[in-house]
XYZ file of C-alpha atoms in Angstrom:
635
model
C -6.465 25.291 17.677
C -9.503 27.527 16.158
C -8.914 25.792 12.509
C -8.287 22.030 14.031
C -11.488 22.327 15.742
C -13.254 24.082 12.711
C -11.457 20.914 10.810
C -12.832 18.167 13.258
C -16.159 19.878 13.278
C -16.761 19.541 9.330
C -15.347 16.259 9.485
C -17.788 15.074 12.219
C -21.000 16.870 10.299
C -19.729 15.530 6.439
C -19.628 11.830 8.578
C -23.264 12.100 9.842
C -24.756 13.650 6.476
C -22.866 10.644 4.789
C -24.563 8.268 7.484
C -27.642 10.250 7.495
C -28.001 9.328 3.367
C -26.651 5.914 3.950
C -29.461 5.078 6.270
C -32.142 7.287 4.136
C -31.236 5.109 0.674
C -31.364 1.622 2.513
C -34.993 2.564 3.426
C -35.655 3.537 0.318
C -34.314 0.265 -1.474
C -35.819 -1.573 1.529
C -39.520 -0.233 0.530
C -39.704 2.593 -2.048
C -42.237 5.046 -0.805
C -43.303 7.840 -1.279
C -42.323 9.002 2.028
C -38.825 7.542 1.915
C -38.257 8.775 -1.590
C -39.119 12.440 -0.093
C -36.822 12.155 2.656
C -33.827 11.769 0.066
C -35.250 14.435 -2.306
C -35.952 16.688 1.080
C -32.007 16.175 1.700
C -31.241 16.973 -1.535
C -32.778 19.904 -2.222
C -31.262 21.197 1.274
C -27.788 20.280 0.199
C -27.530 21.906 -3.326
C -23.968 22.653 -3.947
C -22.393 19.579 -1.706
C -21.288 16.039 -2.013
C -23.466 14.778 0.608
C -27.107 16.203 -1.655
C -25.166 15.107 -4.701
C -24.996 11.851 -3.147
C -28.461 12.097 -2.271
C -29.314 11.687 -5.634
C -26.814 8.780 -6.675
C -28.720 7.227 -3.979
C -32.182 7.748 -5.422
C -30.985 6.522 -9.071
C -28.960 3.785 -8.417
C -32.218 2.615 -6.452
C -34.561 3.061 -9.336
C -32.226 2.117 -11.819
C -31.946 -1.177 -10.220
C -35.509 -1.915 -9.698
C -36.667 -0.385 -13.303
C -37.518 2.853 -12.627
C -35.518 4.021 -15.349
C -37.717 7.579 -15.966
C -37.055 8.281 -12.327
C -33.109 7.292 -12.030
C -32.518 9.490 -15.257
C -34.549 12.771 -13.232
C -32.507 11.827 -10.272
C -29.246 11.990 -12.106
C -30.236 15.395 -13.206
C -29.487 16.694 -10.116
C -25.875 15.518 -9.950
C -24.255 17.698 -12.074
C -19.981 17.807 -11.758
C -20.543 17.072 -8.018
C -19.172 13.426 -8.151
C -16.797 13.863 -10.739
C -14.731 11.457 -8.615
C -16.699 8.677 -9.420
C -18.559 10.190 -12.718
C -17.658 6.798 -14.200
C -20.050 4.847 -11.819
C -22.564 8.116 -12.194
C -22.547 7.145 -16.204
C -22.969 3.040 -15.322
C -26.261 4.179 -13.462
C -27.130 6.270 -16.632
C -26.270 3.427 -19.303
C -28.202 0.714 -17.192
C -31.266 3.361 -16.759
C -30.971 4.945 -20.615
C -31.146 0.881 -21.738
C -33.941 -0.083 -19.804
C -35.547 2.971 -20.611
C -35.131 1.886 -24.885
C -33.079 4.765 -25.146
C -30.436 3.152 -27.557
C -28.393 6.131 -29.384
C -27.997 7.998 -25.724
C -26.859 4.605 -23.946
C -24.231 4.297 -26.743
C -23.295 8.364 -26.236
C -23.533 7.479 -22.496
C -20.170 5.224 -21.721
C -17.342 7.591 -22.624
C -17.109 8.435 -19.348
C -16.296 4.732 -18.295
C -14.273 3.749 -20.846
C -11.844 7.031 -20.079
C -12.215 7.258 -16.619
C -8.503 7.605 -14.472
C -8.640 5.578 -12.309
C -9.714 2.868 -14.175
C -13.131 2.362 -13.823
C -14.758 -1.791 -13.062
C -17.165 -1.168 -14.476
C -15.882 -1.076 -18.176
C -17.225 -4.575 -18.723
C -20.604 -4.268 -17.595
C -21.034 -0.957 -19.483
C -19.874 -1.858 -22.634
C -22.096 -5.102 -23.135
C -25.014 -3.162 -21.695
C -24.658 -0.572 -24.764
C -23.752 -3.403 -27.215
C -26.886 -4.841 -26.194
C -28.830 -1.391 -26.694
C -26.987 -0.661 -30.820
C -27.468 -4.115 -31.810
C -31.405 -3.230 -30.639
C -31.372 0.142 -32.513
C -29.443 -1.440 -35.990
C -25.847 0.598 -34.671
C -23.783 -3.159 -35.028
C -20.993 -1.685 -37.239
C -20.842 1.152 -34.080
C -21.011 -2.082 -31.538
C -18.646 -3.856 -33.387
C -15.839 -0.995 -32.815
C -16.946 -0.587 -28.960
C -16.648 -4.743 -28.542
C -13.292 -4.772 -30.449
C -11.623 -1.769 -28.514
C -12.662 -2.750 -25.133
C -12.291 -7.130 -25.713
C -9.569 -7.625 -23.456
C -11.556 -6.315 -20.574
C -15.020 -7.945 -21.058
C -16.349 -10.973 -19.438
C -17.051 -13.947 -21.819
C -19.022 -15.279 -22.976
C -21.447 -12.414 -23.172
C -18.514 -10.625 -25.348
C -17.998 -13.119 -28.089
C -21.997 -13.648 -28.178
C -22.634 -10.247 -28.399
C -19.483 -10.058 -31.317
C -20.682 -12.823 -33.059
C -23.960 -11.218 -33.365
C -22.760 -7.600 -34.261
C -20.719 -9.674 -37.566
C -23.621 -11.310 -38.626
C -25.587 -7.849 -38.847
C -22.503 -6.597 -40.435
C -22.351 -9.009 -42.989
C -19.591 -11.591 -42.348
C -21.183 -14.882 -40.901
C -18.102 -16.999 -41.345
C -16.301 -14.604 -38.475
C -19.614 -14.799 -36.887
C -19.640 -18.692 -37.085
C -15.908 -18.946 -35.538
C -17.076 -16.760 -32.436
C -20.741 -19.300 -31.742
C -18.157 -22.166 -32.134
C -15.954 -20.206 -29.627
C -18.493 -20.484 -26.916
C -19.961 -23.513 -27.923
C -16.460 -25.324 -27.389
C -15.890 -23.603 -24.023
C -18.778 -22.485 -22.190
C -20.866 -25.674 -22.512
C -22.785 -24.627 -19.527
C -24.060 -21.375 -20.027
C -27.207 -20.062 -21.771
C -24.747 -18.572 -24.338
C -23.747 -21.881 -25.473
C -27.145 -23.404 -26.094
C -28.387 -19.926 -28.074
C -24.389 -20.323 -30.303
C -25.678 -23.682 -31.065
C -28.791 -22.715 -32.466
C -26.884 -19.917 -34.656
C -24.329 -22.542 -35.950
C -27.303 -24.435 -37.253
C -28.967 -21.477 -38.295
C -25.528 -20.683 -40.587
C -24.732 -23.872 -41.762
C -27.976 -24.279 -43.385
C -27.738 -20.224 -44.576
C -23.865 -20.677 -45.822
C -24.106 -24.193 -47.144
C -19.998 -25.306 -48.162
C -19.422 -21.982 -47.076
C -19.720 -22.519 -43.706
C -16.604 -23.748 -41.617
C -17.871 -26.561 -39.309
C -16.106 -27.085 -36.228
C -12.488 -28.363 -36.175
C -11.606 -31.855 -34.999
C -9.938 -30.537 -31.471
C -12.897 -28.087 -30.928
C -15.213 -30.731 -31.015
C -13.219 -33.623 -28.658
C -12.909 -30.667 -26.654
C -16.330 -29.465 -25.931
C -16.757 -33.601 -25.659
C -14.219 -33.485 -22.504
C -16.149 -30.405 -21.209
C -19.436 -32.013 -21.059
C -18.106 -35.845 -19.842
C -16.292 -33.813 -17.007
C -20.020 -32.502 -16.459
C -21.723 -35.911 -16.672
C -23.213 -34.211 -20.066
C -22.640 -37.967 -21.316
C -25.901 -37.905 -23.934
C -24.839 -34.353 -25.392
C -21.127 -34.893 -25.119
C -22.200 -38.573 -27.676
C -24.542 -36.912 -29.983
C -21.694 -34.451 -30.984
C -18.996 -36.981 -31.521
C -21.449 -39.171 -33.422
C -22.539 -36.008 -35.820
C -18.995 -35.566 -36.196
C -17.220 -38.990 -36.634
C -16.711 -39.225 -40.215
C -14.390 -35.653 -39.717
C -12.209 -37.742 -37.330
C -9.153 -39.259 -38.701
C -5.887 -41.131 -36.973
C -5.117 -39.792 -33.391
C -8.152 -37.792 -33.660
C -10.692 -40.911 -34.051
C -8.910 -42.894 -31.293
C -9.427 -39.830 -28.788
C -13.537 -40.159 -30.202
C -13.678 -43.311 -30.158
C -12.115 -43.549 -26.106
C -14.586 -40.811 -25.739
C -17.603 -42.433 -27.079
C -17.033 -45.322 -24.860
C -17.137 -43.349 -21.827
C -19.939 -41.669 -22.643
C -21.351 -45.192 -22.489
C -19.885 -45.752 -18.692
C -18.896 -49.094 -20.188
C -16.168 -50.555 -18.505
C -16.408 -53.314 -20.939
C -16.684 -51.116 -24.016
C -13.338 -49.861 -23.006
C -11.605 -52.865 -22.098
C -12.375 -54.126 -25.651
C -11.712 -51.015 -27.828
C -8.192 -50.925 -29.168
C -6.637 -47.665 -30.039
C -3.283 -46.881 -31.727
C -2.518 -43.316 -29.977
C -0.385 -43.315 -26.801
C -2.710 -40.616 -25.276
C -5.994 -42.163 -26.513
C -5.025 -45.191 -24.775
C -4.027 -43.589 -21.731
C -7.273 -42.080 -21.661
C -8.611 -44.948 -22.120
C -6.944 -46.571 -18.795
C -7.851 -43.538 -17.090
C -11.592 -44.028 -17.594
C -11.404 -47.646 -16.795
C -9.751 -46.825 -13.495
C -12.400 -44.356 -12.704
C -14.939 -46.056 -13.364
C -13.575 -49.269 -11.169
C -12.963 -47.579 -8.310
C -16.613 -46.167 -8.361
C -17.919 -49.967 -8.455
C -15.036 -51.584 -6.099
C -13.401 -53.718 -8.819
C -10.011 -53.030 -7.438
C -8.180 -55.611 -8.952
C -9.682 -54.291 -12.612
C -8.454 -50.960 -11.175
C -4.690 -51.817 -10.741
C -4.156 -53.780 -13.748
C -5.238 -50.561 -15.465
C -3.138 -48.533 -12.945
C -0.364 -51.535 -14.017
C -0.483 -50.873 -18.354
C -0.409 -47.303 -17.194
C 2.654 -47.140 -15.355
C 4.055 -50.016 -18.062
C 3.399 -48.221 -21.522
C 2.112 -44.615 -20.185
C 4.730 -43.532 -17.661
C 4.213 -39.999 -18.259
C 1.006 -39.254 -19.250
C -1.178 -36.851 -17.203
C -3.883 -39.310 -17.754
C -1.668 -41.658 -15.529
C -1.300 -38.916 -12.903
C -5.313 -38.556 -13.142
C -5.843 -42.458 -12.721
C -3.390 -42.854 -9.476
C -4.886 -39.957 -7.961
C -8.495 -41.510 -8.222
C -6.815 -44.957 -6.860
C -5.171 -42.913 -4.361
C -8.267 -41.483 -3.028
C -10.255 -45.025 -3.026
C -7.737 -46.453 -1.075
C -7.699 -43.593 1.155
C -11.274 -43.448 2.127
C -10.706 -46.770 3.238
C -8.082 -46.167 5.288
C -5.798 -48.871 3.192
C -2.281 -47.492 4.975
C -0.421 -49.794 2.687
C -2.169 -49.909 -0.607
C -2.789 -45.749 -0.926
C 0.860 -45.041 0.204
C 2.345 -47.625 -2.707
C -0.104 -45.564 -5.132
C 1.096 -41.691 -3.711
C 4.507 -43.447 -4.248
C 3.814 -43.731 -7.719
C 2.533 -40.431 -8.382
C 4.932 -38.787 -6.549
C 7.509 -39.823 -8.021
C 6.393 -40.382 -11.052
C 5.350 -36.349 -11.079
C 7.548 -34.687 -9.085
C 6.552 -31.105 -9.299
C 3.193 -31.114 -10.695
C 1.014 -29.102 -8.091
C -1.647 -31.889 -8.355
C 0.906 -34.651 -6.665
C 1.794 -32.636 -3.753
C -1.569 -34.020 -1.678
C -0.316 -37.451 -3.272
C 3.344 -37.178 -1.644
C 2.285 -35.495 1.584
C -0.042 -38.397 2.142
C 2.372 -41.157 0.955
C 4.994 -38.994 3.270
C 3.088 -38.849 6.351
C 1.996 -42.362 5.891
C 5.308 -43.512 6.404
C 5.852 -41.162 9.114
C 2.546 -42.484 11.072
C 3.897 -46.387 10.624
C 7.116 -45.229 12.010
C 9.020 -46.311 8.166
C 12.878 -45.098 8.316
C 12.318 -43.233 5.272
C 10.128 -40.507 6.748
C 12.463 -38.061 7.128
C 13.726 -38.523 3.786
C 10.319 -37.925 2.561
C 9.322 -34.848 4.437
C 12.570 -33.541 3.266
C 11.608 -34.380 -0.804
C 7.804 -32.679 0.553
C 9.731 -29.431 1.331
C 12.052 -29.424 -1.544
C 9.970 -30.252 -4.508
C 6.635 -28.410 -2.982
C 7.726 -25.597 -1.129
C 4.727 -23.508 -1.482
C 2.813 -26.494 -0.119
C 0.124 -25.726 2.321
C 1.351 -28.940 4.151
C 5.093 -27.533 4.580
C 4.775 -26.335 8.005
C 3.744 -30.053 9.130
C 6.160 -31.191 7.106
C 9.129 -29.096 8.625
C 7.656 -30.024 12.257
C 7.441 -33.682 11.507
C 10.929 -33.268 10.603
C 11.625 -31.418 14.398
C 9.846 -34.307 15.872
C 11.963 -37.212 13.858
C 15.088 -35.155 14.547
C 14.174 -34.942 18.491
C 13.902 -38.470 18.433
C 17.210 -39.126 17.233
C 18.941 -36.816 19.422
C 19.701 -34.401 17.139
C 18.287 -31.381 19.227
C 19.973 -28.843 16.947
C 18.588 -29.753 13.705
C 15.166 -30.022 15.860
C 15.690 -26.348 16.921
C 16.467 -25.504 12.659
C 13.171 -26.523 12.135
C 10.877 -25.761 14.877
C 12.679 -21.930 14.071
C 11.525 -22.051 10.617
C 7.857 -22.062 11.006
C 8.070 -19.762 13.866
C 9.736 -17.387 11.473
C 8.027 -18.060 8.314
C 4.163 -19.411 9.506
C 3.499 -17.426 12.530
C -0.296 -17.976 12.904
C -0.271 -21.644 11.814
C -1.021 -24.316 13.948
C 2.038 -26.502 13.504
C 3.420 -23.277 15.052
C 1.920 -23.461 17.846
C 2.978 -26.621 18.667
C 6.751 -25.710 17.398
C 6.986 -22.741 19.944
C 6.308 -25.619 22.810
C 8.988 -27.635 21.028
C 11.296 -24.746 21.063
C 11.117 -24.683 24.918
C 11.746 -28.273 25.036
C 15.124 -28.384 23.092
C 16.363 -25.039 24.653
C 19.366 -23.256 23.611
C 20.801 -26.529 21.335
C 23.724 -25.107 18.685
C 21.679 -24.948 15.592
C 22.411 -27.833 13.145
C 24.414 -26.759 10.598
C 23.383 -29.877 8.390
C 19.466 -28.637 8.899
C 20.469 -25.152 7.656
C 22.073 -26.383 4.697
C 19.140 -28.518 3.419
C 17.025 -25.391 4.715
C 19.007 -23.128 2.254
C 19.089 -24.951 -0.519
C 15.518 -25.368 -1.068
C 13.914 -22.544 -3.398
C 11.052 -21.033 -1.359
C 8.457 -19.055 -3.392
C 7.706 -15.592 -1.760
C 6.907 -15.797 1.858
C 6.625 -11.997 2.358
C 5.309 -11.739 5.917
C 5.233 -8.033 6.629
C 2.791 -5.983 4.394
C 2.552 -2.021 4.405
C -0.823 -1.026 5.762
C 0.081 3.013 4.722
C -2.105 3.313 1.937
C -0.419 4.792 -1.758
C -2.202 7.714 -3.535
C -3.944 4.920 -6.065
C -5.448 2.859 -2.614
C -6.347 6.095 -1.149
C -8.522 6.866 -4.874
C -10.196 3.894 -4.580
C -11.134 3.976 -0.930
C -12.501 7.554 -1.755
C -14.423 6.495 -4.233
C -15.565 3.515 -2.348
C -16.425 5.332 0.792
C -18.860 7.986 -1.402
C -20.709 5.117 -2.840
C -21.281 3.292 0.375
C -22.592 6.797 1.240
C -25.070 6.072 -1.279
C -25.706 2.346 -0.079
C -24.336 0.937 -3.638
C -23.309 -1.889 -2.267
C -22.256 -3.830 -5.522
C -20.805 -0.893 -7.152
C -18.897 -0.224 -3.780
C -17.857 -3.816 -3.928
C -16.849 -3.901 -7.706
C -14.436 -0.631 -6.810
C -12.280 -2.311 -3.835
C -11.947 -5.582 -5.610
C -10.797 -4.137 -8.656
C -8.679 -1.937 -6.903
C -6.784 -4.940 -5.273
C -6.769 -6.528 -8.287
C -5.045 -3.830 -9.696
C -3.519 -1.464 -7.747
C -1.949 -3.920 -5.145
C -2.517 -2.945 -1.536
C -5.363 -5.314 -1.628
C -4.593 -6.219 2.198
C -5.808 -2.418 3.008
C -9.198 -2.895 0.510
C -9.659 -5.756 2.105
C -10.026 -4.434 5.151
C -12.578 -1.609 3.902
C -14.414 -4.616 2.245
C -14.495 -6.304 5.477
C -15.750 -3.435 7.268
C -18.665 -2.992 4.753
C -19.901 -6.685 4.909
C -19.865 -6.300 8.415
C -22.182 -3.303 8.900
C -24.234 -5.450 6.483
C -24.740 -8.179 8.916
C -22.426 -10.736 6.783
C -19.604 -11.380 9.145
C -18.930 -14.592 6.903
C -18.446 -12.223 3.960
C -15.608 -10.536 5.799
C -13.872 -13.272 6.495
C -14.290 -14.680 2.386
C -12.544 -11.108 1.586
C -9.870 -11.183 3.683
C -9.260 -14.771 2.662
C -9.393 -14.128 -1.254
C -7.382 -10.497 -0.970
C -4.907 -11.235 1.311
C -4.031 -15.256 0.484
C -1.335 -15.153 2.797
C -2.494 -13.710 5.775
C -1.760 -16.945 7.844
C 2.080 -16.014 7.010
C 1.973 -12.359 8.347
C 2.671 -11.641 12.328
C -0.251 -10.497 14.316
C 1.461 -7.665 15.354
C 2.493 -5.950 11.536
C -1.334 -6.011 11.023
C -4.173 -3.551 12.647
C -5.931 -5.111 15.231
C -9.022 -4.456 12.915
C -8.006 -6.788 10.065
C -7.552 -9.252 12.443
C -11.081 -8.757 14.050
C -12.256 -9.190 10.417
C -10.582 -12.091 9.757
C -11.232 -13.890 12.697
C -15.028 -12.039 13.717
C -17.026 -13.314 17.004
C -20.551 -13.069 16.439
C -22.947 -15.095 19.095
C -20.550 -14.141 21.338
C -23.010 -14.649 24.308
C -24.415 -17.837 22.719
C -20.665 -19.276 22.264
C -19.595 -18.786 25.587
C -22.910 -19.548 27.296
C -23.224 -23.034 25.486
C -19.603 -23.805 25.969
C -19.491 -23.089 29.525
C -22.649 -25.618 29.593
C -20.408 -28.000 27.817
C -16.867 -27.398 29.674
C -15.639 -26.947 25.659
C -13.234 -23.920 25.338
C -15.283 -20.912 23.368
C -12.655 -20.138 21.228
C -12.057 -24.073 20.378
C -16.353 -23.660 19.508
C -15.822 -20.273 17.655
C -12.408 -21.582 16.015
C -14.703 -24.912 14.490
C -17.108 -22.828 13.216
C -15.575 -20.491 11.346
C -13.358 -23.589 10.273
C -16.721 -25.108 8.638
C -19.158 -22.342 8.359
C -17.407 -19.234 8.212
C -19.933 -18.034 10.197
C -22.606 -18.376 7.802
C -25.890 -19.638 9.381
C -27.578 -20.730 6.253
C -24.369 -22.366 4.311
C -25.357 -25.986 3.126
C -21.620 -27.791 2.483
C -21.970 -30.496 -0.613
C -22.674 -33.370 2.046
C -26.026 -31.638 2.932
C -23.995 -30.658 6.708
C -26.269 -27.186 7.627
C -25.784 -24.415 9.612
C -23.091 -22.560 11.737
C -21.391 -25.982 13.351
C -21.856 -27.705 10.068
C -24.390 -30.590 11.486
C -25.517 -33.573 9.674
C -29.242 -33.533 9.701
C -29.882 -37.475 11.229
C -27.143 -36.197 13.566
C -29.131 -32.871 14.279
C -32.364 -34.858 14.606
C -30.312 -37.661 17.156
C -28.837 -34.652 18.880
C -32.322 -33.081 19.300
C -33.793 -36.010 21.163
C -30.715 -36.390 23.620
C -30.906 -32.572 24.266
C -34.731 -32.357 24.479
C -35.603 -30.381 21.727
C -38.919 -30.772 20.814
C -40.180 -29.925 17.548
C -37.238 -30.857 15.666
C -36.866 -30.114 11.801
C -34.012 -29.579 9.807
C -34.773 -25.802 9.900
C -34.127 -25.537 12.955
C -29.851 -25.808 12.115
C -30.565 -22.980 10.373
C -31.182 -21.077 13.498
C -27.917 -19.740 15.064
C -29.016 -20.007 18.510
C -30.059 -24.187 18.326
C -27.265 -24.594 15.713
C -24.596 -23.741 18.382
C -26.190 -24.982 20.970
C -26.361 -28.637 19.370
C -22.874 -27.455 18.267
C -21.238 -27.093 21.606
C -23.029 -30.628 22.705
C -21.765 -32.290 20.323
């Protein structure tokens, strides 16, 4: 009893120090005085030979280190020493970042063994490793870069790598390597800073190499051209095919050519050009389609969709031109015209993932105009797109059609399946009321058959929440740099860890926790969501209650339930929308301009604001949580 309560009492004191540091480096970050910087250093000095003082000082460099006070991180880090050997590779980040800024070049080199060796393995291998390249290519070390760049490439982020590469071979005297990693970027990062600085270097070397130099090939340049026209880059993407037209030859010119024209957004152009290629022609119909639908020339539209389907059956250029028909007769609410054109691409492309929305559609379609087929086609949904996220509708319209024809036991088959399989969808809901309604019908055996024979990907349901010895690392680590209010750095460890020690479902959860405590409830949910994809497919009760708090947060509580009540609209039908729309982000903007929390249109907000009484209305005001759910509720 003596040594549990001894036990409970250090854990309870090593808790508060932690929180006592946490809340003494957020003040610090928050407004760097001299006052606040003494209260860490005060801690420190009073905590010499633990984690806590050790952590003390993380706190105070990671601070300065981040705001440029490199002079002061590196004394900080001073007073480490083998303390946080733990996380010494995050200790060494703060060091390279601080040594860099500080112009110390040789030392920031020296400084990222500990990174690069680090067990676990470190995330931070990336950001160290182009921060040092950075600091030898500024001190005349590029053979010594070079080697670092080389040994580490699989694990840095691009472009920055291949710029930094291409830089360290020019130093070392090979500009024809140098040239192949500028037209590297160039080609596929056409929208980064990179890019525009690899363009000036491949003019710099062609002029310095002369017939030496290997311009672009052919494919890299039609490439980069596809890049920028899927960009609406249409002036750049036309000034590189012009410079190189006379390098274009056979298939290779007609793909230009096709290219050139829509650069022009011609739909003449394109109707005129002739081309030899299959694909270049395709293309060509693709654009043509596109750019009918976008001025409502529909019957230009389908003759192109027509020559498609006529000489192009199988060209992903003909998938790409019925799914833009597809979705201009579906904004129109054309029943019969969009479901003949999801026909088409259904079956035309069975199993590519970008036809499932095209069959689902074309599926329920038939389903909604009450076409005998339906069935049939749910069934094709299920069997060629399993992993659909429409398969749970698809298996209940199938109940539903099978109900109707008094056929209770296949209904039962299927309402059973998403019960089992989707347990916190809302196709389940309505199955489990189904259920009821058929009763104890003999299953179909028919409905099992079809049911079996379909080949599901994984729908693992039931995930271990006891974490391994490789989670538990990572949440130590984690949990000492939160300590030292390193957010990012805290962030950087979880996610890699559930990138690549599985068990992301448990960092997710820590991650959740964190954003929480930060005030960004929204952020929770966006972690559990991109760690634990399948969550929806998991029974509430194989999960802690706290991962489900995460995913599914209540903040405004009062202001939900106070402005429902007001409204007779269920709270949890409110607080359901708006994490739907918002994920409970009060300043999210969605790409048609809808603000806030309840995702409001801003003539809407301002027409809501005069029914309501509101005076004063601006848009700014759906940026406040407590009008945004008030209009919400209204509404």
């Amino acid at each position: 009893m003596m040594r549990l309560a001894a036990f409970v009492f250090l854990t309870c004191s090593l808790a508060a120090s932690a929180a006592t540091v946490e809340a003494m480096a957020r003040a610090y970050r928050k407004a760097p005085t001299a006052a606040n910087r003494a209260a860490l250093t005060t801690f420190a000095a009073q905590h010499p030979r633990d984690t806590e003082g050790a952590g003390a000082w993380l706190a105070l460099a990671g601070a300065d280190a981040e705001a440029g006070r490199n002079a002061e991180a590196l004394q900080a880090l001073e007073g480490i020493g083998p303390r946080l050997a733990k996380i010494q590779d995050h200790v060494a980040y703060i060091a390279v970042t601080a040594l860099y800024g500080a112009g110390s070049d040789i030392a920031t080199l020296d400084a990222v063994t500990p990174v690069l060796q680090n067990k676990p393995k470190s995330p931070l291998i990336s950001r160290t490793v182009l921060a040092a390249a950075k600091a030898g290519l500024r001190s005349g070390q590029a053979g010594r870069v070079l080697q670092l760049l080389r040994s580490n490439y699989p694990e840095l982020a691009q472009p920055q790598a291949d710029a930094l590469l291409a830089e360290a071979l020019e130093k070392t005297g090979d500009p024809v390597a140098a040239a192949n990693y500028y037209q590297r970027i160039w080609q596929n990062y056409t929208q980064s800073k990179e890019a525009a600085e690899a363009e000036s270097a491949m003019s710099r070397l062609s002029a310095q190499l002369g017939s030496s130099y290997p311009p672009p090939m052919p494919a890299a340049v039609l490439q980069r051209a596809s890049r920028l026209i899927a960009s609406n880059q249409f002036t750049a993407a036309k000034r590189d095919l012009e410079a190189a037209l006379p390098s274009f030859t056979g298939a290779t010119r007609d793909v230009a050519d096709v290219r050139l024209a829509i650069c022009g957004q011609n739909a003449q152009a394109l109707q005129s050009l002739t081309v030899s290629d299959p694909e270049a022609n395709a293309e060509r119909l693709a654009a043509i389609v596109s750019l009918a639908a976008r001025g409502n020339r529909e019957d230009e539209m389908m003759d192109a969709i027509g020559q498609l389907r006529k000489y192009h059956e199988s060209s992903p250029y003909r998938l790409e031109a019925l799914l833009s028909a597809g979705y201009y007769y579906f904004l129109r609410a054309q029943t019969e015209q969009y479901y003949d054109v999801y026909q088409q691409c259904s079956i035309g492309f069975p199993r590519d993932p970008k036809a499932a929305l095209c069959h689902w559609r074309a599926a329920l379609s038939e389903h909604l105009r009450g076409r005998p087929k339906a069935a049939e086609m749910f069934q094709h949904h299920i069997r060629f797109f399993p992993g659909d996220e429409h398969t749970p509708a698809a298996l209940y319209y199938l109940g539903r059609l099978a109900e109707a024809a008094k056929d209770p036991g296949a209904a039962r088959v299927y309402y059973a399946e998403i019960e089992s399989y989707y347990p916190n969808f809302y196709y389940t809901m309505l199955a489990r009321e189904q259920l009821r309604v058929v009763g104890k019908a003999a299953p179909s055996q028919a409905a099992r058959d079809f049911l079996s024979s379909v080949t599901w990907p994984d729908r693992k349901r039931i995930e271990d929440f006891t974490p391994t010895a490789a989670t538990n690392a990572r949440l130590e680590r984690a949990r000492l740099l939160q300590a030292a209010a390193l957010d990012f750095q805290t962030d950087q460890e979880l996610r890699f860890g559930g990138r690549n020690d599985g068990q992301g479902h448990i960092l997710a959860i820590e991650l959740a926790a964190n954003a929480t405590r930060r005030g960004s409830p929204d952020q929770a949910v966006r972690w559990i969501k991109a760690m634990v994809p399948q969550y929806l497919m998991m029974p509430m009760d194989s999960a802690p209650r706290e991962f489900w708090r995460y995913a599914y947060p209540l903040p405004w509580r009062k202001q939900i339930e106070d402005y429902s009540r007001q409204n007779e609209v269920d709270p949890f039908l409110l607080a359901g929308l708006i994490r739907q729309e918002s994920e409970f982000d009060p300043k999210v903007v969605s790409y048609a301009n809808a603000h806030g929390l309840s995702q409001i249109m801003p003539p809407t907000g301002r027409e809501l604001a005069r029914r309501m009484g509101i005076r004063g209305y601006s848009n700014a005001l759906l940026f406040n949580p407590e009008v945004n759910i008030r209009m919400g509720a209204f509404h």
